[in-house]
mmCIF file of C-alpha atoms in Angstrom:
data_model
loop_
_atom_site.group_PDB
_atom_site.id
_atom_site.type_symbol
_atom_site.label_atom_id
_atom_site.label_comp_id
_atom_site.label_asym_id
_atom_site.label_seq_id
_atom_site.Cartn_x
_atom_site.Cartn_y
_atom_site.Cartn_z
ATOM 1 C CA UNK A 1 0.000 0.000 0.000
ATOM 2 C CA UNK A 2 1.358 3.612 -0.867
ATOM 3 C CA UNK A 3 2.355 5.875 1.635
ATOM 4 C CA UNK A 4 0.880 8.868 1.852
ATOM 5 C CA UNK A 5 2.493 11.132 4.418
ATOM 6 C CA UNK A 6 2.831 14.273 2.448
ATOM 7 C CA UNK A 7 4.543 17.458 3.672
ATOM 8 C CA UNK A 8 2.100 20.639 3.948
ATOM 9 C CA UNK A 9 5.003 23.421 3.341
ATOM 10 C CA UNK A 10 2.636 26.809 3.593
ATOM 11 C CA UNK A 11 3.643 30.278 4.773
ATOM 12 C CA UNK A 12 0.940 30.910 6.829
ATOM 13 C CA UNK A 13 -1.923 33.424 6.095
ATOM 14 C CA UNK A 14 -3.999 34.215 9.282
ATOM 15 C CA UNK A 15 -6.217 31.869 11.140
ATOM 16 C CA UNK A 16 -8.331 31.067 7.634
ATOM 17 C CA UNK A 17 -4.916 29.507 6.262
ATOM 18 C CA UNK A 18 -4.272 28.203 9.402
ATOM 19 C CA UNK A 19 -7.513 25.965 9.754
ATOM 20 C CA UNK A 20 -7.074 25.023 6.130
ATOM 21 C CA UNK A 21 -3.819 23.175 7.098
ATOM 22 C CA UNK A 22 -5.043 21.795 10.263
ATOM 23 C CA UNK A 23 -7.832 20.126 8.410
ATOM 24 C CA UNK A 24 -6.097 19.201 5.503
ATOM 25 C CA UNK A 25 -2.953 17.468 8.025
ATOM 26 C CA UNK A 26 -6.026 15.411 9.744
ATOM 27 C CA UNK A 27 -7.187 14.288 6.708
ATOM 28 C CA UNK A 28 -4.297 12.852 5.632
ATOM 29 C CA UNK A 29 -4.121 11.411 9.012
ATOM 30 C CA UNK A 30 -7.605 10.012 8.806
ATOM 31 C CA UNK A 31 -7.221 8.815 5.230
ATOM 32 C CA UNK A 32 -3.869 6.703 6.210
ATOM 33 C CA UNK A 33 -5.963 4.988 9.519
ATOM 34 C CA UNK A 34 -8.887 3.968 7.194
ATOM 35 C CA UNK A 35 -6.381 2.714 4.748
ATOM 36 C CA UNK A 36 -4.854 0.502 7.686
ATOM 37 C CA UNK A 37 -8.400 -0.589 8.317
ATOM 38 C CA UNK A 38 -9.121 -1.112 4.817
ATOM 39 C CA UNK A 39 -11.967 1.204 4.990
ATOM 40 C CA UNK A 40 -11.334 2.216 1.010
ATOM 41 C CA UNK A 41 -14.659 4.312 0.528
ATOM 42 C CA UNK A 42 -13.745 6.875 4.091
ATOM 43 C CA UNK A 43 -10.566 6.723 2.989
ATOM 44 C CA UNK A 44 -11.382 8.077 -1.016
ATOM 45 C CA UNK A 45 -13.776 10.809 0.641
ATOM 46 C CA UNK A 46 -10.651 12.014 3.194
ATOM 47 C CA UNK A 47 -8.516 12.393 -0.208
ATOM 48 C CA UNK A 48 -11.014 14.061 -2.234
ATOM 49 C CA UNK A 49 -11.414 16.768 0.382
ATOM 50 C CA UNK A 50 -7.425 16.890 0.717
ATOM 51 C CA UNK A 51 -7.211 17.369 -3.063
ATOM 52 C CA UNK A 52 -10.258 20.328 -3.350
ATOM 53 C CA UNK A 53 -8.514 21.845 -0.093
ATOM 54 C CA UNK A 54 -4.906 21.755 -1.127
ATOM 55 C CA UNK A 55 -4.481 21.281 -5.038
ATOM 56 C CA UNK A 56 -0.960 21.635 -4.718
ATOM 57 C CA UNK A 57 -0.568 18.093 -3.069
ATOM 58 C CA UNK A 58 -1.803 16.292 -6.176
ATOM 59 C CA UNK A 59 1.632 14.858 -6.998
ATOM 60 C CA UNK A 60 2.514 13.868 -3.742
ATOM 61 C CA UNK A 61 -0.693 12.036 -2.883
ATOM 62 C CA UNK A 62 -1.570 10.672 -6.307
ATOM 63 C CA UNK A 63 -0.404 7.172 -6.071
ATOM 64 C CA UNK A 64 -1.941 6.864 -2.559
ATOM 65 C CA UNK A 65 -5.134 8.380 -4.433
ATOM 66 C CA UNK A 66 -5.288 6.233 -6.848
ATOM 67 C CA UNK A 67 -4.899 2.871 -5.207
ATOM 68 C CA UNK A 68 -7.501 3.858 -3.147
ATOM 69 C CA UNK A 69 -10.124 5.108 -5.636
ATOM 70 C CA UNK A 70 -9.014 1.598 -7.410
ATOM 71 C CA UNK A 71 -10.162 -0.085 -4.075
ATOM 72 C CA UNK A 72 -13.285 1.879 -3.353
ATOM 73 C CA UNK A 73 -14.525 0.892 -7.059
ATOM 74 C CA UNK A 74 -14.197 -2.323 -6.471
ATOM 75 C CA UNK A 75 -16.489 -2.780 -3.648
ATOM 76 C CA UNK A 76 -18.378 -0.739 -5.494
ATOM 77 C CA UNK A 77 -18.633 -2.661 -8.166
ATOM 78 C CA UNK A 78 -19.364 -6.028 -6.203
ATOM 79 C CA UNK A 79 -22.181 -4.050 -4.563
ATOM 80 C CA UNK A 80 -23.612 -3.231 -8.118
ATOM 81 C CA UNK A 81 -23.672 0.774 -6.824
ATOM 82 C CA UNK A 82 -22.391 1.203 -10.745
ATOM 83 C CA UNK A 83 -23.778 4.942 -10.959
ATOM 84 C CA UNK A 84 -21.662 5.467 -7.363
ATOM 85 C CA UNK A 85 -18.929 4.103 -9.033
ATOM 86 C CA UNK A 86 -19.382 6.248 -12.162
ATOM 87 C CA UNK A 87 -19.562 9.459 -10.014
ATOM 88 C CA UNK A 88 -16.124 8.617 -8.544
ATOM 89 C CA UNK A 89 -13.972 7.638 -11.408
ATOM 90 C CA UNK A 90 -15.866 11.004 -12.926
ATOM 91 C CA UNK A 91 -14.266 12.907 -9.659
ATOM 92 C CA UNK A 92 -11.087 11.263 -10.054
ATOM 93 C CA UNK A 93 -10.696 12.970 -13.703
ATOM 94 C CA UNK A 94 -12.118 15.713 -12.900
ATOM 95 C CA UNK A 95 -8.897 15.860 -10.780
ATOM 96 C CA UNK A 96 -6.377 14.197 -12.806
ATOM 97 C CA UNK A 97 -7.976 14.752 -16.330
ATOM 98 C CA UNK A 98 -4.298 13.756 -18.140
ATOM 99 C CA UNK A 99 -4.058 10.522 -16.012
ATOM 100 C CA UNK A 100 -3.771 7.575 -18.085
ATOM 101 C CA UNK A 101 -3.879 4.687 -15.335
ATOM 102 C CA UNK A 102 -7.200 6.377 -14.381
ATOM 103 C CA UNK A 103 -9.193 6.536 -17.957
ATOM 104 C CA UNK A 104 -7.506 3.140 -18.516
ATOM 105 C CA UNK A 105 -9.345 1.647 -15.135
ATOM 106 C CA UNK A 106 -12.532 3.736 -15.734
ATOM 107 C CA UNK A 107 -12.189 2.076 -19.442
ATOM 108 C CA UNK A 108 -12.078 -1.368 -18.099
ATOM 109 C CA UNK A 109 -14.873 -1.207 -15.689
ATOM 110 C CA UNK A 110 -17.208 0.262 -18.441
ATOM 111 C CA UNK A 111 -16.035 -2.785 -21.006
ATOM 112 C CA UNK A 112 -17.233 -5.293 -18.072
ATOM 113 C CA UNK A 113 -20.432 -3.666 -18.217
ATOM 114 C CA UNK A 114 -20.834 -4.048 -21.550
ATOM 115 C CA UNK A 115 -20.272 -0.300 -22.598
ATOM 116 C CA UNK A 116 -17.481 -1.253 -25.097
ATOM 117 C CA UNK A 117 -17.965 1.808 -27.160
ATOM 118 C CA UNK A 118 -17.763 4.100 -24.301
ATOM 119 C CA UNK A 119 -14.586 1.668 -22.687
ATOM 120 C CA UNK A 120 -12.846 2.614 -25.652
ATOM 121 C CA UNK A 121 -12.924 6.260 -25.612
ATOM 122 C CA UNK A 122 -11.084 5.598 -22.571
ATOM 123 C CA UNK A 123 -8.256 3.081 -23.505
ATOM 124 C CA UNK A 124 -7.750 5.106 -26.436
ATOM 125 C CA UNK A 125 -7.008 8.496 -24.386
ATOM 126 C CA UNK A 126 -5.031 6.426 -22.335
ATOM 127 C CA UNK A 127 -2.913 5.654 -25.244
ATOM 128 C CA UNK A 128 -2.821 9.114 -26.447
ATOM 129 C CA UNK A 129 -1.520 10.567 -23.225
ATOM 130 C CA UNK A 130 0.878 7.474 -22.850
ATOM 131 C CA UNK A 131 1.675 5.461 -26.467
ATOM 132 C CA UNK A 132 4.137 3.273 -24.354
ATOM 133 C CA UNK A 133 1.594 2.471 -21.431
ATOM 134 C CA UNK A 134 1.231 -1.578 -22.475
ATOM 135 C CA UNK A 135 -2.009 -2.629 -20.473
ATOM 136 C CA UNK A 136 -4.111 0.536 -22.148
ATOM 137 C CA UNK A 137 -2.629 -0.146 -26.028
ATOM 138 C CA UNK A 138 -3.684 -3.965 -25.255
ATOM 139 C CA UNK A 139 -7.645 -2.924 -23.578
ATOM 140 C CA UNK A 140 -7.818 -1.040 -26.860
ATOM 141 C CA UNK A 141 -7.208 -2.884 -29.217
ATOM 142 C CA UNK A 142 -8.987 -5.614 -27.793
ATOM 143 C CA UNK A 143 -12.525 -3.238 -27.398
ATOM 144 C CA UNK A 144 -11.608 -2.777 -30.818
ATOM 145 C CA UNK A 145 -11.547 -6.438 -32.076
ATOM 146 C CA UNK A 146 -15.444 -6.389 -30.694
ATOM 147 C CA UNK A 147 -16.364 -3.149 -32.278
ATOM 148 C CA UNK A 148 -15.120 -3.104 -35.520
ATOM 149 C CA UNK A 149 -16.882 -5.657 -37.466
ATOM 150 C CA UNK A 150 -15.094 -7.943 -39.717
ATOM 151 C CA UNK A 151 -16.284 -6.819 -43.004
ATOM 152 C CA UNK A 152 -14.700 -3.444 -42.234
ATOM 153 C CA UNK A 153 -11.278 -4.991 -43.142
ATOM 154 C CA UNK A 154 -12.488 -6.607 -45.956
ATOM 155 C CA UNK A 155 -13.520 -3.852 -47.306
ATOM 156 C CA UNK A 156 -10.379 -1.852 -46.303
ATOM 157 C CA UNK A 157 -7.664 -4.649 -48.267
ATOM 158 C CA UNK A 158 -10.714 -4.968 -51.556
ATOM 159 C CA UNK A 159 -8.343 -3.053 -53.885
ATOM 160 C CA UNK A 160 -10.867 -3.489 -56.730
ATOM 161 C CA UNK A 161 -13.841 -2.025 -54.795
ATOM 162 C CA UNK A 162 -11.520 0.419 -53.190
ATOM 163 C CA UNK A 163 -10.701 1.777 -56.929
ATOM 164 C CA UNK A 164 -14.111 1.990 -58.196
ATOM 165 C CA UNK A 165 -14.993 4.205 -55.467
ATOM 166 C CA UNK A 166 -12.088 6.484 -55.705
ATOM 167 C CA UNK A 167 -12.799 6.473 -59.708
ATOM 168 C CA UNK A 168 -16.968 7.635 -59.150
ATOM 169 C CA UNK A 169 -15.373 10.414 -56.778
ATOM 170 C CA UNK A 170 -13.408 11.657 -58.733
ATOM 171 C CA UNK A 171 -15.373 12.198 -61.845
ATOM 172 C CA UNK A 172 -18.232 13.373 -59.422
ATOM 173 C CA UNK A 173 -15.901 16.481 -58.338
ATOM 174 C CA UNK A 174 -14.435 16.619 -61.740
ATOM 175 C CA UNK A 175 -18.356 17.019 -63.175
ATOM 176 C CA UNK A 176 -18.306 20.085 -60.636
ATOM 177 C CA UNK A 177 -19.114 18.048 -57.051
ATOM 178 C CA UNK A 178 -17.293 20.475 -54.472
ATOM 179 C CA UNK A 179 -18.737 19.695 -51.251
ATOM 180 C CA UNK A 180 -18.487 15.969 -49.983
ATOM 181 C CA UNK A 181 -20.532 14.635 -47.085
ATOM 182 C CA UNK A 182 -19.568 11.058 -46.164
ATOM 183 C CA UNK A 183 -21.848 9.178 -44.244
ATOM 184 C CA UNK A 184 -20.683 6.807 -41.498
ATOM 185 C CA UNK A 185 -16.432 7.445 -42.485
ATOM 186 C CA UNK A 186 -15.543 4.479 -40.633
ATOM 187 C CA UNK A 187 -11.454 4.935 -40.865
ATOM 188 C CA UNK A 188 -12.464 8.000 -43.451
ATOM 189 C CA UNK A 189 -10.985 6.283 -46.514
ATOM 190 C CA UNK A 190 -13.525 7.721 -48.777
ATOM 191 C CA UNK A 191 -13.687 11.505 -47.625
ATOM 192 C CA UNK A 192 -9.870 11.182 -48.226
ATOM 193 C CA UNK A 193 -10.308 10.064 -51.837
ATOM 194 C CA UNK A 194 -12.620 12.913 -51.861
ATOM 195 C CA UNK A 195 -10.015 15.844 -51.011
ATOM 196 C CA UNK A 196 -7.602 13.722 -52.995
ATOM 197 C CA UNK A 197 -9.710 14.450 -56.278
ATOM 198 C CA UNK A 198 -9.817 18.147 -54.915
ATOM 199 C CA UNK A 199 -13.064 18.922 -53.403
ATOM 200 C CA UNK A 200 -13.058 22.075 -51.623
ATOM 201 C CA UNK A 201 -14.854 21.272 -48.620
ATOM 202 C CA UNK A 202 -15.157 17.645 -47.191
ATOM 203 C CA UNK A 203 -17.589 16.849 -43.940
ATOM 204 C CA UNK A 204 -17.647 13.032 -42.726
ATOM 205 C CA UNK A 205 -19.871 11.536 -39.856
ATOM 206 C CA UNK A 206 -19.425 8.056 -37.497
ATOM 207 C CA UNK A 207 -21.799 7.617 -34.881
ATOM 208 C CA UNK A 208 -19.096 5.127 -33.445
ATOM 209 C CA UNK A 209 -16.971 6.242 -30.795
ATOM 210 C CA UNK A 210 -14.017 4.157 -31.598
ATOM 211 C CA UNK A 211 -14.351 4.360 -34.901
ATOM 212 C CA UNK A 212 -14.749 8.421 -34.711
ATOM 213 C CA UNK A 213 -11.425 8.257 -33.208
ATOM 214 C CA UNK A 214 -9.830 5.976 -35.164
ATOM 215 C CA UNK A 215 -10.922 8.332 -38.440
ATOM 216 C CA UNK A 216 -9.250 11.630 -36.632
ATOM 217 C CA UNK A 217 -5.777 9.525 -36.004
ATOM 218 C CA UNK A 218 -6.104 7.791 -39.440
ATOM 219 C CA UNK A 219 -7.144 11.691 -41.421
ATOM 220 C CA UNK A 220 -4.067 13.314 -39.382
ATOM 221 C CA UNK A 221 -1.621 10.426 -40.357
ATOM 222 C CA UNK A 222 -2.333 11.688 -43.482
ATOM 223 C CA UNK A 223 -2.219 15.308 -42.537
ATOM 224 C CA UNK A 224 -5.391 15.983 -43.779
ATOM 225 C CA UNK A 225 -6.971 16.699 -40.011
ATOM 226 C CA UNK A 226 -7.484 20.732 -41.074
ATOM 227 C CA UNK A 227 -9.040 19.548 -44.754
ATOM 228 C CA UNK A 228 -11.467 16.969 -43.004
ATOM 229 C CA UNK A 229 -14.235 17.963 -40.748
ATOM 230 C CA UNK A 230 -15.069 14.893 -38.698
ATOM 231 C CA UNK A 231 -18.046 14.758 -36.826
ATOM 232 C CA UNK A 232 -19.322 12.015 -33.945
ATOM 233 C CA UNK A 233 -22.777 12.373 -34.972
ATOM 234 C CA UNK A 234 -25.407 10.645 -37.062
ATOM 235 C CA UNK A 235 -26.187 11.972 -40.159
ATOM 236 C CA UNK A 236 -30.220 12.066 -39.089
ATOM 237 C CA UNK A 237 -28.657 14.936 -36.769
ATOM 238 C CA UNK A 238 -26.600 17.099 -38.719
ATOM 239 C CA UNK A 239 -27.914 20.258 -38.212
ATOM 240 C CA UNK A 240 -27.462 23.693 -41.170
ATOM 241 C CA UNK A 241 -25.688 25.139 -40.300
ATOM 242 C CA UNK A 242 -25.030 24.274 -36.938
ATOM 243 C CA UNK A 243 -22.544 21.144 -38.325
ATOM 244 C CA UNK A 244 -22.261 22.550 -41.939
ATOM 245 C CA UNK A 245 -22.662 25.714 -43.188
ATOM 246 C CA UNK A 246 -24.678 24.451 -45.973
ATOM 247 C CA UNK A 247 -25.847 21.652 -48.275
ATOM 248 C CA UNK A 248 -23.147 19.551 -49.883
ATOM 249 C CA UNK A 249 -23.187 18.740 -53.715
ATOM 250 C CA UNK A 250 -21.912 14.650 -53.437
ATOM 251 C CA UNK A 251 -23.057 12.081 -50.370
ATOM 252 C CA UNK A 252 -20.993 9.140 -50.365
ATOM 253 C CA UNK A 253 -21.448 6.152 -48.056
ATOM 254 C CA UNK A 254 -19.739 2.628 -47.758
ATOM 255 C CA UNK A 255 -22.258 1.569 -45.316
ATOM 256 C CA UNK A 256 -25.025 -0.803 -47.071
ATOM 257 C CA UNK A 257 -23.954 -4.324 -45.978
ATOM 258 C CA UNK A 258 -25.881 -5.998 -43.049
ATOM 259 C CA UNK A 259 -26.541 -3.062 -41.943
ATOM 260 C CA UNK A 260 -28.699 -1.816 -44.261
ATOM 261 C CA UNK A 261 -31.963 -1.750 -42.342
ATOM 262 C CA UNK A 262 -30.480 -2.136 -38.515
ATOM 263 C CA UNK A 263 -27.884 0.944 -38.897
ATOM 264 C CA UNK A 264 -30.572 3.184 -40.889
ATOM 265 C CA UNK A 265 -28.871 3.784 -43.709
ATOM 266 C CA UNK A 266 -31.602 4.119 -46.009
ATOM 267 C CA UNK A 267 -33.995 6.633 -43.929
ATOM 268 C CA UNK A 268 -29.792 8.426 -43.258
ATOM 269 C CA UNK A 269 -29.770 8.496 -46.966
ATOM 270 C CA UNK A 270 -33.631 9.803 -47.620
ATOM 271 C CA UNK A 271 -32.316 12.168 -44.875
ATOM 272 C CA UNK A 272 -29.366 13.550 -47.005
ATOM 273 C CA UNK A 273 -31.016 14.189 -50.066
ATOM 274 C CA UNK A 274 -34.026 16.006 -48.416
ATOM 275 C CA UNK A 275 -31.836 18.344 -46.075
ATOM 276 C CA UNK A 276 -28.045 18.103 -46.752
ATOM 277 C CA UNK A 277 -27.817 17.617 -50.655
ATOM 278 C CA UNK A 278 -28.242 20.576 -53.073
ATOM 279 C CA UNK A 279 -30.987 19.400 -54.918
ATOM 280 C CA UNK A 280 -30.744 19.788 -58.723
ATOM 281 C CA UNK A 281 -31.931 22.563 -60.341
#
């Protein structure tokens, strides 16, 4: 267990500052007995009010914090109190927002739930905020394994269907096509082929989490993250010109496979044409 006997160095400011130290030195004190008594969920209240008292103690206390907000979730979690559990990991960040060992536990207690989507939003800011941190690159790429359906990477390594795509893109901007709204990007393969053939302005939507954020690493590997607006919504929700600043001239989606009728994709594409394609004159 981590020790967390942290030196309160403070140039004291009248009895206000005074008090403030007193209670934040008992706290401590407190936090460390409950520890020893394995009292986790005392314990993660006595650190929380440390923290919002005395901000300048988060590095000192921080492993201490976090093996105990990994303890108190626990319990939690074997007493099903999931939305208590929520609310703490949700303090935690709101503490340590750049801490990768805590999105990387909130991630795997929300892929245990079966929130896999949501887990890996987690593991993948995890990764972002440490690439070498092994037990976060491994979470996400196994969420991703359940999210990303195997047709994807068909599709992805079909050269021939790949070609015939980029070849009706092209002569649609050539024929004058400008603007370019592709519907559920998935890794954002087409909306590149899109600013490839030079449209001007390029919009693509994934209602996917993982796949959203897969799209924005795959478009800036390509440095083409200020040419691409990406967008986590469905297309039944893009707003003009809330999202876009008006309709585009060319839809293009890669989405009709089993999903045809379960992912929406025809009422998405009725959608389009009615309210975010320039209708013909």
């Amino acid at each position: 267990m981590p020790n967390s006997n942290a030196k309160f160095n403070c140039s004291p400011r009248g009895g206000q500052e005074a008090g403030r130290r007193e209670l934040v030195s008992r706290s401590l004190q407190s936090a460390q007995h409950c520890l020893e008594d394995q009292d986790f969920g005392t314990a993660y209240a006595h650190y929380l009010l440390v923290l919002n008292l005395a901000p300048e103690l988060k590095t000192s206390v921080k492993e201490t914090f976090q093996f105990t907000l990994f303890k108190w979730a626990e319990e939690l979690d074997s007493l099903a109190r999931i939305q208590d559990l929520f609310n703490c990991y949700e303090q935690a960040l709101e503490l340590y927002p750049n801490d990768e060992v805590i999105c990387n536990s909130m991630g795997e207690h929300l892929f245990r739930m079966g929130f896999r989507d949501e887990a890996a939003g987690y593991f993948h800011k995890a990764v972002k905020l440490n690439p070498d941190f092994a037990d976060a690159k491994e979470n996400f790429y196994r969420v991703a394994n359940w999210l990303v359906e195997r047709w994807h990477f068909i599709m992805l390594n079909d050269a021939k269907r790949n070609l015939t795509y980029l070849k009706a893109i092209e002569n649609a901007v050539r024929s004058g096509c400008k603007s370019v709204l592709d519907i559920g990007t998935g890794t954002g393969i087409l909306s590149m082929f899109a600013k490839k053939a030079g449209a001007s302005f390029v919009y693509a939507c994934e209602l996917s989490k993982t796949m959203y954020e897969l799209a924005r690493d795959v478009v800036a590997a390509n440095n083409m993250e200020r040419e691409i607006k990406l967008l986590h919504l469905k297309s039944l929700d893009i707003e003009i010109p809330k999202h876009m600043p008006e309709r585009v001239s060319l839809v293009v989606t890669e989405t009709v496979d089993a999903g045809l009728f379960g992912e929406g994709i025809v009422e998405s594409l009725i959608h389009a044409w009615e309210h975010l394609l320039l209708q013909p004159k």
